[in-house]
PDB file of C-alpha atoms in Angstrom:
ATOM      1  CA  UNK A  35     127.012 154.430  81.698  1.00 51.00           C
ATOM      2  CA  UNK A  36     128.291 152.630  78.617  1.00 49.00           C
ATOM      3  CA  UNK A  37     130.351 150.312  80.862  1.00 50.00           C
ATOM      4  CA  UNK A  38     127.218 149.490  82.897  1.00 45.00           C
ATOM      5  CA  UNK A  39     125.304 148.522  79.746  1.00 48.00           C
ATOM      6  CA  UNK A  40     128.243 146.429  78.593  1.00 50.00           C
ATOM      7  CA  UNK A  41     128.325 144.514  81.877  1.00 50.00           C
ATOM      8  CA  UNK A  42     124.561 143.996  81.753  1.00 43.00           C
ATOM      9  CA  UNK A  43     124.919 142.688  78.214  1.00 49.00           C
ATOM     10  CA  UNK A  44     127.063 139.838  79.526  1.00 51.00           C
ATOM     11  CA  UNK A  45     125.422 139.319  82.924  1.00 58.00           C
ATOM     12  CA  UNK A  46     121.740 139.144  81.915  1.00 49.00           C
ATOM     13  CA  UNK A  47     122.047 136.039  79.691  1.00 53.00           C
ATOM     14  CA  UNK A  48     123.907 134.244  82.494  1.00 50.00           C
ATOM     15  CA  UNK A  49     121.213 135.184  84.997  1.00 50.00           C
ATOM     16  CA  UNK A  50     118.523 134.017  82.586  1.00 49.00           C
ATOM     17  CA  UNK A  51     120.240 130.631  82.252  1.00 46.00           C
ATOM     18  CA  UNK A  52     120.604 130.294  86.031  1.00 48.00           C
ATOM     19  CA  UNK A  53     116.920 131.085  86.545  1.00 52.00           C
ATOM     20  CA  UNK A  54     115.932 128.642  83.792  1.00 48.00           C
ATOM     21  CA  UNK A  55     117.871 125.737  85.304  1.00 44.00           C
ATOM     22  CA  UNK A  56     116.787 126.617  88.854  1.00 48.00           C
ATOM     23  CA  UNK A  57     113.139 126.424  87.817  1.00 47.00           C
ATOM     24  CA  UNK A  58     113.524 123.360  85.613  1.00 44.00           C
ATOM     25  CA  UNK A  59     112.472 120.124  87.379  1.00 43.00           C
ATOM     26  CA  UNK A  60     115.368 117.788  88.114  1.00 44.00           C
ATOM     27  CA  UNK A  61     114.920 114.464  86.327  1.00 46.00           C
ATOM     28  CA  UNK A  62     114.574 111.625  88.816  1.00 56.00           C
ATOM     29  CA  UNK A  63     117.008 108.723  88.635  1.00 78.00           C
ATOM     30  CA  UNK A  64     114.194 106.475  89.860  1.00 85.00           C
ATOM     31  CA  UNK A  65     111.453 105.085  87.643  1.00 90.00           C
ATOM     32  CA  UNK A  66     108.029 103.513  88.188  1.00 95.00           C
ATOM     33  CA  UNK A  67     105.865 100.879  86.493  1.00 95.00           C
ATOM     34  CA  UNK A  68     102.938 102.100  84.388  1.00 94.00           C
ATOM     35  CA  UNK A  69     100.052 103.295  86.542  1.00 96.00           C
ATOM     36  CA  UNK A  70     102.138 104.062  89.649  1.00 97.00           C
ATOM     37  CA  UNK A  71     104.472 106.709  91.032  1.00 96.00           C
ATOM     38  CA  UNK A  72     106.881 104.963  93.395  1.00 96.00           C
ATOM     39  CA  UNK A  73     108.126 108.298  94.737  1.00 95.00           C
ATOM     40  CA  UNK A  74     104.747 109.570  95.978  1.00 95.00           C
ATOM     41  CA  UNK A  75     103.277 107.124  98.471  1.00 96.00           C
ATOM     42  CA  UNK A  76     100.639 107.333 101.142  1.00 97.00           C
ATOM     43  CA  UNK A  77     102.695 106.249 104.179  1.00 97.00           C
ATOM     44  CA  UNK A  78     101.238 104.210 107.048  1.00 97.00           C
ATOM     45  CA  UNK A  79     103.674 104.013 109.982  1.00 97.00           C
ATOM     46  CA  UNK A  80     103.578 100.805 112.002  1.00 97.00           C
ATOM     47  CA  UNK A  81     103.411 100.397 115.784  1.00 96.00           C
ATOM     48  CA  UNK A  82     106.472  99.145 117.687  1.00 95.00           C
ATOM     49  CA  UNK A  83     105.158  95.561 117.518  1.00 96.00           C
ATOM     50  CA  UNK A  84     105.557  95.714 113.724  1.00 97.00           C
ATOM     51  CA  UNK A  85     108.920  97.477 113.586  1.00 96.00           C
ATOM     52  CA  UNK A  86     110.226  94.473 111.661  1.00 96.00           C
ATOM     53  CA  UNK A  87     107.191  94.055 109.422  1.00 97.00           C
ATOM     54  CA  UNK A  88     107.847  91.613 106.617  1.00 97.00           C
ATOM     55  CA  UNK A  89     105.151  90.127 104.357  1.00 97.00           C
ATOM     56  CA  UNK A  90     101.735  91.707 103.740  1.00 98.00           C
ATOM     57  CA  UNK A  91      98.535  90.540 102.065  1.00 98.00           C
ATOM     58  CA  UNK A  92      94.786  91.137 101.779  1.00 98.00           C
ATOM     59  CA  UNK A  93      91.775  88.860 102.042  1.00 98.00           C
ATOM     60  CA  UNK A  94      90.360  88.609  98.522  1.00 96.00           C
ATOM     61  CA  UNK A  95      91.993  91.938  97.709  1.00 97.00           C
ATOM     62  CA  UNK A  96      89.839  93.875 100.179  1.00 97.00           C
ATOM     63  CA  UNK A  97      91.892  96.928 101.219  1.00 96.00           C
ATOM     64  CA  UNK A  98      90.094  97.676 104.489  1.00 95.00           C
ATOM     65  CA  UNK A  99      92.289  95.261 106.491  1.00 97.00           C
ATOM     66  CA  UNK A 100      95.989  94.537 106.098  1.00 98.00           C
ATOM     67  CA  UNK A 101      97.287  91.129 107.202  1.00 98.00           C
ATOM     68  CA  UNK A 102     100.995  91.009 107.969  1.00 98.00           C
ATOM     69  CA  UNK A 103     103.793  89.208 109.747  1.00 97.00           C
ATOM     70  CA  UNK A 104     107.079  90.278 111.248  1.00 95.00           C
ATOM     71  CA  UNK A 105     110.195  88.176 111.100  1.00 90.00           C
ATOM     72  CA  UNK A 106     110.507  87.194 114.750  1.00 93.00           C
ATOM     73  CA  UNK A 107     107.122  86.334 116.253  1.00 95.00           C
ATOM     74  CA  UNK A 108     104.955  83.469 115.049  1.00 97.00           C
ATOM     75  CA  UNK A 109     101.948  85.769 114.768  1.00 98.00           C
ATOM     76  CA  UNK A 110      99.703  87.064 112.011  1.00 98.00           C
ATOM     77  CA  UNK A 111      98.737  90.701 112.566  1.00 98.00           C
ATOM     78  CA  UNK A 112      95.684  92.527 111.252  1.00 98.00           C
ATOM     79  CA  UNK A 113      94.996  96.280 111.086  1.00 97.00           C
ATOM     80  CA  UNK A 114      92.595  98.706 109.527  1.00 97.00           C
ATOM     81  CA  UNK A 115      94.370 100.944 107.059  1.00 95.00           C
ATOM     82  CA  UNK A 116      96.030 103.945 108.706  1.00 93.00           C
ATOM     83  CA  UNK A 117      95.132 102.773 112.229  1.00 95.00           C
ATOM     84  CA  UNK A 118      98.136 101.687 114.284  1.00 93.00           C
ATOM     85  CA  UNK A 119      96.206  99.513 116.718  1.00 96.00           C
ATOM     86  CA  UNK A 120      96.722  95.897 115.716  1.00 97.00           C
ATOM     87  CA  UNK A 121      95.343  92.538 116.755  1.00 97.00           C
ATOM     88  CA  UNK A 122      97.105  89.257 116.201  1.00 98.00           C
ATOM     89  CA  UNK A 123      96.789  85.491 116.291  1.00 98.00           C
ATOM     90  CA  UNK A 124      99.668  83.250 117.338  1.00 98.00           C
ATOM     91  CA  UNK A 125     100.261  80.263 115.058  1.00 98.00           C
ATOM     92  CA  UNK A 126     103.790  79.132 116.035  1.00 98.00           C
ATOM     93  CA  UNK A 127     106.789  79.791 118.263  1.00 97.00           C
ATOM     94  CA  UNK A 128     109.319  82.507 117.520  1.00 96.00           C
ATOM     95  CA  UNK A 129     111.158  82.072 114.237  1.00 96.00           C
ATOM     96  CA  UNK A 130     112.254  83.752 111.018  1.00 96.00           C
ATOM     97  CA  UNK A 131     108.964  84.303 109.159  1.00 97.00           C
ATOM     98  CA  UNK A 132     109.174  86.096 105.837  1.00 97.00           C
ATOM     99  CA  UNK A 133     105.946  86.209 103.813  1.00 98.00           C
ATOM    100  CA  UNK A 134     102.197  85.622 104.006  1.00 98.00           C
ATOM    101  CA  UNK A 135      99.383  84.722 101.603  1.00 98.00           C
ATOM    102  CA  UNK A 136      95.672  83.886 101.828  1.00 98.00           C
ATOM    103  CA  UNK A 137      94.239  81.159  99.607  1.00 98.00           C
ATOM    104  CA  UNK A 138      90.939  79.230  99.691  1.00 96.00           C
ATOM    105  CA  UNK A 139      90.079  80.433 103.216  1.00 97.00           C
ATOM    106  CA  UNK A 140      93.516  79.466 104.515  1.00 98.00           C
ATOM    107  CA  UNK A 141      96.368  81.645 105.741  1.00 98.00           C
ATOM    108  CA  UNK A 142      99.844  80.531 104.634  1.00 98.00           C
ATOM    109  CA  UNK A 143     103.061  81.791 106.210  1.00 98.00           C
ATOM    110  CA  UNK A 144     106.517  81.152 104.748  1.00 98.00           C
ATOM    111  CA  UNK A 145     109.496  80.579 107.030  1.00 98.00           C
ATOM    112  CA  UNK A 146     112.967  81.441 105.749  1.00 97.00           C
ATOM    113  CA  UNK A 147     113.936  77.753 105.576  1.00 97.00           C
ATOM    114  CA  UNK A 148     111.093  77.022 103.135  1.00 98.00           C
ATOM    115  CA  UNK A 149     108.684  75.538 105.667  1.00 98.00           C
ATOM    116  CA  UNK A 150     105.038  76.581 105.355  1.00 98.00           C
ATOM    117  CA  UNK A 151     102.562  77.102 108.186  1.00 98.00           C
ATOM    118  CA  UNK A 152      98.838  77.224 107.435  1.00 98.00           C
ATOM    119  CA  UNK A 153      95.615  77.564 109.380  1.00 98.00           C
ATOM    120  CA  UNK A 154      91.968  78.489 108.642  1.00 98.00           C
ATOM    121  CA  UNK A 155      91.343  82.157 107.850  1.00 98.00           C
ATOM    122  CA  UNK A 156      88.395  82.018 110.285  1.00 98.00           C
ATOM    123  CA  UNK A 157      90.912  81.598 113.112  1.00 98.00           C
ATOM    124  CA  UNK A 158      92.560  84.949 112.382  1.00 97.00           C
ATOM    125  CA  UNK A 159      90.245  86.552 114.951  1.00 97.00           C
ATOM    126  CA  UNK A 160      91.406  84.229 117.744  1.00 97.00           C
ATOM    127  CA  UNK A 161      94.289  84.781 120.129  1.00 97.00           C
ATOM    128  CA  UNK A 162      95.814  81.456 119.121  1.00 98.00           C
ATOM    129  CA  UNK A 163      95.205  79.370 116.010  1.00 98.00           C
ATOM    130  CA  UNK A 164      94.060  75.835 116.850  1.00 96.00           C
ATOM    131  CA  UNK A 165      94.309  74.008 113.515  1.00 97.00           C
ATOM    132  CA  UNK A 166      97.827  74.790 112.391  1.00 98.00           C
ATOM    133  CA  UNK A 167      99.540  72.652 109.762  1.00 97.00           C
ATOM    134  CA  UNK A 168     103.340  72.716 109.507  1.00 98.00           C
ATOM    135  CA  UNK A 169     104.526  71.573 106.066  1.00 97.00           C
ATOM    136  CA  UNK A 170     108.164  70.635 105.497  1.00 96.00           C
ATOM    137  CA  UNK A 171     110.121  69.387 102.503  1.00 96.00           C
ATOM    138  CA  UNK A 172     107.951  70.998  99.841  1.00 97.00           C
ATOM    139  CA  UNK A 173     110.937  72.897  98.439  1.00 98.00           C
ATOM    140  CA  UNK A 174     114.682  72.110  98.535  1.00 97.00           C
ATOM    141  CA  UNK A 175     116.877  73.415 101.342  1.00 97.00           C
ATOM    142  CA  UNK A 176     117.689  77.063 100.880  1.00 97.00           C
ATOM    143  CA  UNK A 177     116.745  80.566 101.991  1.00 98.00           C
ATOM    144  CA  UNK A 178     113.310  81.859 101.001  1.00 98.00           C
ATOM    145  CA  UNK A 179     111.462  85.145 101.525  1.00 98.00           C
ATOM    146  CA  UNK A 180     108.911  85.326  98.698  1.00 98.00           C
ATOM    147  CA  UNK A 181     105.455  83.728  98.663  1.00 98.00           C
ATOM    148  CA  UNK A 182     102.447  84.273  96.408  1.00 98.00           C
ATOM    149  CA  UNK A 183      99.136  82.376  96.235  1.00 98.00           C
ATOM    150  CA  UNK A 184      96.840  82.554  93.210  1.00 97.00           C
ATOM    151  CA  UNK A 185      93.147  82.196  94.067  1.00 95.00           C
ATOM    152  CA  UNK A 186      92.055  81.311  90.522  1.00 95.00           C
ATOM    153  CA  UNK A 187      94.523  78.506  89.880  1.00 96.00           C
ATOM    154  CA  UNK A 188      95.037  77.359  93.499  1.00 97.00           C
ATOM    155  CA  UNK A 189      98.775  77.536  92.903  1.00 98.00           C
ATOM    156  CA  UNK A 190     101.360  78.672  95.434  1.00 98.00           C
ATOM    157  CA  UNK A 191     104.642  80.224  94.249  1.00 98.00           C
ATOM    158  CA  UNK A 192     107.822  80.266  96.339  1.00 98.00           C
ATOM    159  CA  UNK A 193     110.917  82.083  95.060  1.00 98.00           C
ATOM    160  CA  UNK A 194     114.484  81.463  96.267  1.00 97.00           C
ATOM    161  CA  UNK A 195     116.442  84.221  97.909  1.00 97.00           C
ATOM    162  CA  UNK A 196     119.558  82.068  98.110  1.00 96.00           C
ATOM    163  CA  UNK A 197     119.476  78.418  97.031  1.00 97.00           C
ATOM    164  CA  UNK A 198     122.221  75.917  96.108  1.00 96.00           C
ATOM    165  CA  UNK A 199     120.693  75.430  92.649  1.00 95.00           C
ATOM    166  CA  UNK A 200     121.515  79.069  91.808  1.00 95.00           C
ATOM    167  CA  UNK A 201     125.031  79.181  93.292  1.00 91.00           C
ATOM    168  CA  UNK A 202     126.921  78.851  90.014  1.00 88.00           C
ATOM    169  CA  UNK A 203     124.309  80.422  87.752  1.00 91.00           C
ATOM    170  CA  UNK A 204     122.922  83.907  87.302  1.00 94.00           C
ATOM    171  CA  UNK A 205     119.388  82.728  88.042  1.00 96.00           C
ATOM    172  CA  UNK A 206     116.692  82.907  90.693  1.00 97.00           C
ATOM    173  CA  UNK A 207     114.780  79.640  90.927  1.00 98.00           C
ATOM    174  CA  UNK A 208     111.211  79.271  92.103  1.00 98.00           C
ATOM    175  CA  UNK A 209     108.803  76.457  92.883  1.00 98.00           C
ATOM    176  CA  UNK A 210     105.110  76.003  92.103  1.00 98.00           C
ATOM    177  CA  UNK A 211     102.869  74.046  94.464  1.00 98.00           C
ATOM    178  CA  UNK A 212      99.298  73.023  93.774  1.00 98.00           C
ATOM    179  CA  UNK A 213      96.888  73.393  96.696  1.00 98.00           C
ATOM    180  CA  UNK A 214      94.115  70.814  97.006  1.00 96.00           C
ATOM    181  CA  UNK A 215      91.612  72.361  99.414  1.00 93.00           C
ATOM    182  CA  UNK A 216      89.543  69.166  99.642  1.00 94.00           C
ATOM    183  CA  UNK A 217      92.366  67.321 101.350  1.00 95.00           C
ATOM    184  CA  UNK A 218      94.162  70.436 102.623  1.00 95.00           C
ATOM    185  CA  UNK A 219      97.392  69.489 100.903  1.00 96.00           C
ATOM    186  CA  UNK A 220     100.151  71.219  98.938  1.00 97.00           C
ATOM    187  CA  UNK A 221     101.637  69.172  96.099  1.00 97.00           C
ATOM    188  CA  UNK A 222     104.896  70.161  94.349  1.00 97.00           C
ATOM    189  CA  UNK A 223     104.115  70.717  90.670  1.00 97.00           C
ATOM    190  CA  UNK A 224     106.905  72.468  88.758  1.00 98.00           C
ATOM    191  CA  UNK A 225     109.814  74.900  88.848  1.00 98.00           C
ATOM    192  CA  UNK A 226     110.597  78.171  87.102  1.00 98.00           C
ATOM    193  CA  UNK A 227     113.681  80.326  86.708  1.00 97.00           C
ATOM    194  CA  UNK A 228     114.465  84.012  86.237  1.00 97.00           C
ATOM    195  CA  UNK A 229     117.516  84.797  84.111  1.00 96.00           C
ATOM    196  CA  UNK A 230     119.275  87.530  86.093  1.00 95.00           C
ATOM    197  CA  UNK A 231     121.460  88.510  83.142  1.00 94.00           C
ATOM    198  CA  UNK A 232     118.318  90.236  81.885  1.00 94.00           C
ATOM    199  CA  UNK A 233     118.742  92.799  84.677  1.00 93.00           C
ATOM    200  CA  UNK A 234     122.040  94.022  83.164  1.00 90.00           C
ATOM    201  CA  UNK A 235     120.399  94.052  79.747  1.00 91.00           C
ATOM    202  CA  UNK A 236     117.803  96.467  81.128  1.00 89.00           C
ATOM    203  CA  UNK A 237     120.360  98.580  82.987  1.00 89.00           C
ATOM    204  CA  UNK A 238     124.116  97.994  82.404  1.00 88.00           C
ATOM    205  CA  UNK A 239     124.894  99.785  85.687  1.00 88.00           C
ATOM    206  CA  UNK A 240     123.172  97.052  87.703  1.00 89.00           C
ATOM    207  CA  UNK A 241     124.582  93.679  88.691  1.00 88.00           C
ATOM    208  CA  UNK A 242     123.071  90.396  87.565  1.00 87.00           C
ATOM    209  CA  UNK A 243     121.864  89.619  91.087  1.00 88.00           C
ATOM    210  CA  UNK A 244     118.553  89.913  92.907  1.00 91.00           C
ATOM    211  CA  UNK A 245     118.103  88.242  96.366  1.00 93.00           C
ATOM    212  CA  UNK A 246     114.257  88.487  96.197  1.00 96.00           C
ATOM    213  CA  UNK A 247     112.487  89.601  99.371  1.00 97.00           C
ATOM    214  CA  UNK A 248     108.830  89.508  98.199  1.00 98.00           C
ATOM    215  CA  UNK A 249     106.667  88.449  95.277  1.00 97.00           C
ATOM    216  CA  UNK A 250     103.207  89.326  93.966  1.00 98.00           C
ATOM    217  CA  UNK A 251     101.232  89.455  90.729  1.00 98.00           C
ATOM    218  CA  UNK A 252      99.485  92.404  89.103  1.00 98.00           C
ATOM    219  CA  UNK A 253      95.809  91.331  88.864  1.00 96.00           C
ATOM    220  CA  UNK A 254      95.280  93.296  85.648  1.00 96.00           C
ATOM    221  CA  UNK A 255      98.426  92.725  83.589  1.00 96.00           C
ATOM    222  CA  UNK A 256      99.343  89.334  85.144  1.00 97.00           C
ATOM    223  CA  UNK A 257     102.913  90.590  85.407  1.00 98.00           C
ATOM    224  CA  UNK A 258     105.100  89.468  88.298  1.00 98.00           C
ATOM    225  CA  UNK A 259     106.335  92.157  90.685  1.00 98.00           C
ATOM    226  CA  UNK A 260     109.487  90.981  92.473  1.00 98.00           C
ATOM    227  CA  UNK A 261     111.007  93.024  95.284  1.00 97.00           C
ATOM    228  CA  UNK A 262     114.689  92.937  96.257  1.00 95.00           C
ATOM    229  CA  UNK A 263     115.442  94.598  99.576  1.00 93.00           C
ATOM    230  CA  UNK A 264     119.241  94.395  99.535  1.00 90.00           C
ATOM    231  CA  UNK A 265     119.445  95.672  95.948  1.00 90.00           C
ATOM    232  CA  UNK A 266     116.637  98.237  96.379  1.00 94.00           C
ATOM    233  CA  UNK A 267     114.995  97.036  93.165  1.00 96.00           C
ATOM    234  CA  UNK A 268     111.516  96.284  91.859  1.00 97.00           C
ATOM    235  CA  UNK A 269     111.674  93.854  88.959  1.00 97.00           C
ATOM    236  CA  UNK A 270     108.743  93.351  86.568  1.00 97.00           C
ATOM    237  CA  UNK A 271     108.475  90.058  84.668  1.00 97.00           C
ATOM    238  CA  UNK A 272     105.885  88.714  82.265  1.00 97.00           C
ATOM    239  CA  UNK A 273     103.807  85.567  82.817  1.00 96.00           C
ATOM    240  CA  UNK A 274     106.747  83.433  81.656  1.00 96.00           C
ATOM    241  CA  UNK A 275     109.219  85.137  84.026  1.00 97.00           C
ATOM    242  CA  UNK A 276     110.942  87.138  81.297  1.00 97.00           C
ATOM    243  CA  UNK A 277     112.186  90.420  82.759  1.00 96.00           C
ATOM    244  CA  UNK A 278     110.396  93.422  81.235  1.00 96.00           C
ATOM    245  CA  UNK A 279     111.604  96.256  83.463  1.00 96.00           C
ATOM    246  CA  UNK A 280     113.778  96.997  86.476  1.00 96.00           C
ATOM    247  CA  UNK A 281     113.033  99.966  88.741  1.00 96.00           C
ATOM    248  CA  UNK A 282     115.517 101.297  91.282  1.00 95.00           C
ATOM    249  CA  UNK A 283     114.042 102.287  94.641  1.00 96.00           C
ATOM    250  CA  UNK A 284     115.074 105.340  96.635  1.00 94.00           C
ATOM    251  CA  UNK A 285     116.778 104.557  99.961  1.00 93.00           C
ATOM    252  CA  UNK A 286     115.134 107.678 101.368  1.00 93.00           C
ATOM    253  CA  UNK A 287     111.700 106.032 100.987  1.00 95.00           C
ATOM    254  CA  UNK A 288     112.516 102.352 101.092  1.00 96.00           C
ATOM    255  CA  UNK A 289     114.419 101.572 104.272  1.00 95.00           C
ATOM    256  CA  UNK A 290     114.167  97.795 103.935  1.00 96.00           C
ATOM    257  CA  UNK A 291     111.419  96.709 101.512  1.00 97.00           C
ATOM    258  CA  UNK A 292     110.240  93.242 102.582  1.00 97.00           C
ATOM    259  CA  UNK A 293     106.591  92.878 101.500  1.00 98.00           C
ATOM    260  CA  UNK A 294     104.480  93.614  98.423  1.00 98.00           C
ATOM    261  CA  UNK A 295     100.798  93.208  97.524  1.00 98.00           C
ATOM    262  CA  UNK A 296      97.959  94.557  95.368  1.00 98.00           C
ATOM    263  CA  UNK A 297      94.392  95.202  96.444  1.00 98.00           C
ATOM    264  CA  UNK A 298      91.305  94.626  94.284  1.00 97.00           C
ATOM    265  CA  UNK A 299      91.444  98.247  93.056  1.00 97.00           C
ATOM    266  CA  UNK A 300      94.966  97.666  91.667  1.00 98.00           C
ATOM    267  CA  UNK A 301      96.602  99.857  94.301  1.00 98.00           C
ATOM    268  CA  UNK A 302     100.140  98.691  95.109  1.00 98.00           C
ATOM    269  CA  UNK A 303     101.534  98.308  98.643  1.00 98.00           C
ATOM    270  CA  UNK A 304     105.155  97.869  99.776  1.00 98.00           C
ATOM    271  CA  UNK A 305     106.118  97.272 103.412  1.00 98.00           C
ATOM    272  CA  UNK A 306     109.431  98.339 104.934  1.00 97.00           C
ATOM    273  CA  UNK A 307     111.151  97.116 108.067  1.00 96.00           C
ATOM    274  CA  UNK A 308     112.220  99.849 110.450  1.00 94.00           C
ATOM    275  CA  UNK A 309     115.383 100.325 112.506  1.00 91.00           C
ATOM    276  CA  UNK A 310     116.685 102.427 115.418  1.00 88.00           C
ATOM    277  CA  UNK A 311     115.835 105.652 113.574  1.00 88.00           C
ATOM    278  CA  UNK A 312     112.944 104.685 111.294  1.00 91.00           C
ATOM    279  CA  UNK A 313     109.476 103.234 111.910  1.00 94.00           C
ATOM    280  CA  UNK A 314     108.341 100.189 110.055  1.00 96.00           C
ATOM    281  CA  UNK A 315     105.787 101.250 107.458  1.00 97.00           C
ATOM    282  CA  UNK A 316     103.561 100.318 104.553  1.00 98.00           C
ATOM    283  CA  UNK A 317     103.636 102.530 101.472  1.00 98.00           C
ATOM    284  CA  UNK A 318     100.502 102.701  99.323  1.00 98.00           C
ATOM    285  CA  UNK A 319     100.661 103.695  95.657  1.00 98.00           C
ATOM    286  CA  UNK A 320      97.319 104.510  94.078  1.00 97.00           C
ATOM    287  CA  UNK A 321      96.715 103.089  90.638  1.00 97.00           C
ATOM    288  CA  UNK A 322      96.148 105.645  87.914  1.00 94.00           C
ATOM    289  CA  UNK A 323      94.924 104.385  84.550  1.00 87.00           C
ATOM    290  CA  UNK A 324      96.727 105.697  81.450  1.00 70.00           C
ATOM    291  CA  UNK A 325      95.360 108.995  80.230  1.00 44.00           C
ATOM    292  CA  UNK A 326      93.866 110.034  83.557  1.00 51.00           C
TER     293      UNK A 326
END
């Protein structure tokens, strides 16, 4: 009996430690911006027509209808949240379309070569848009996937994915256009640049590279939210494009993150392209104010 007690004396502490660590939550290697949990989304799976969903946006932040594009058809799609049935309007021939924005009752679509297509928002309910404007030469030659339009300032922001100006520098360059609704014209205004060395400063394990796939702005904080599909990153920058935080995204949730947007209630949405095994989807992250 004494031997049994002796064995228990050594075994019980070990068992206690095993139970403690088994019950202890495992710390996630992924982080989230304040107000959001990027690991607990409400997932909306897309129909086959939106397997390759790219950019997403809302009309004046109203969350009842999602407007989106996919990177092959020259169509703008619209859906009620969590309802797969979609309707669409054709605005151009097939091509590589990457992002979408709505500004001053106009829909803008960015092509990967930097060209912009625009047509009246009122034509979104038609089968084919009739008053389409194709704008070229507003930004230098390069590869682009990120578009954001600011309703208050009437400014349009386009961010390089891969541009000659950034070839020899650790930067991501962007361009600001001013939209004059009276003459329906976009006018190049200025440029901006993100110092990618700041990414390594935030996390030494990461490379000083980005390849942005989508861009939006937090309506409350005015911070820039920049998505990078290839790197599986969400970068947060202040109003002057200084990097404030970098969040790694789980490959289990984010198959190919290509679109990002906020609604008027500050909820965050990220769209993912699908593949042979995975549906395209939109992930919704409900905003939770601090202390709630």
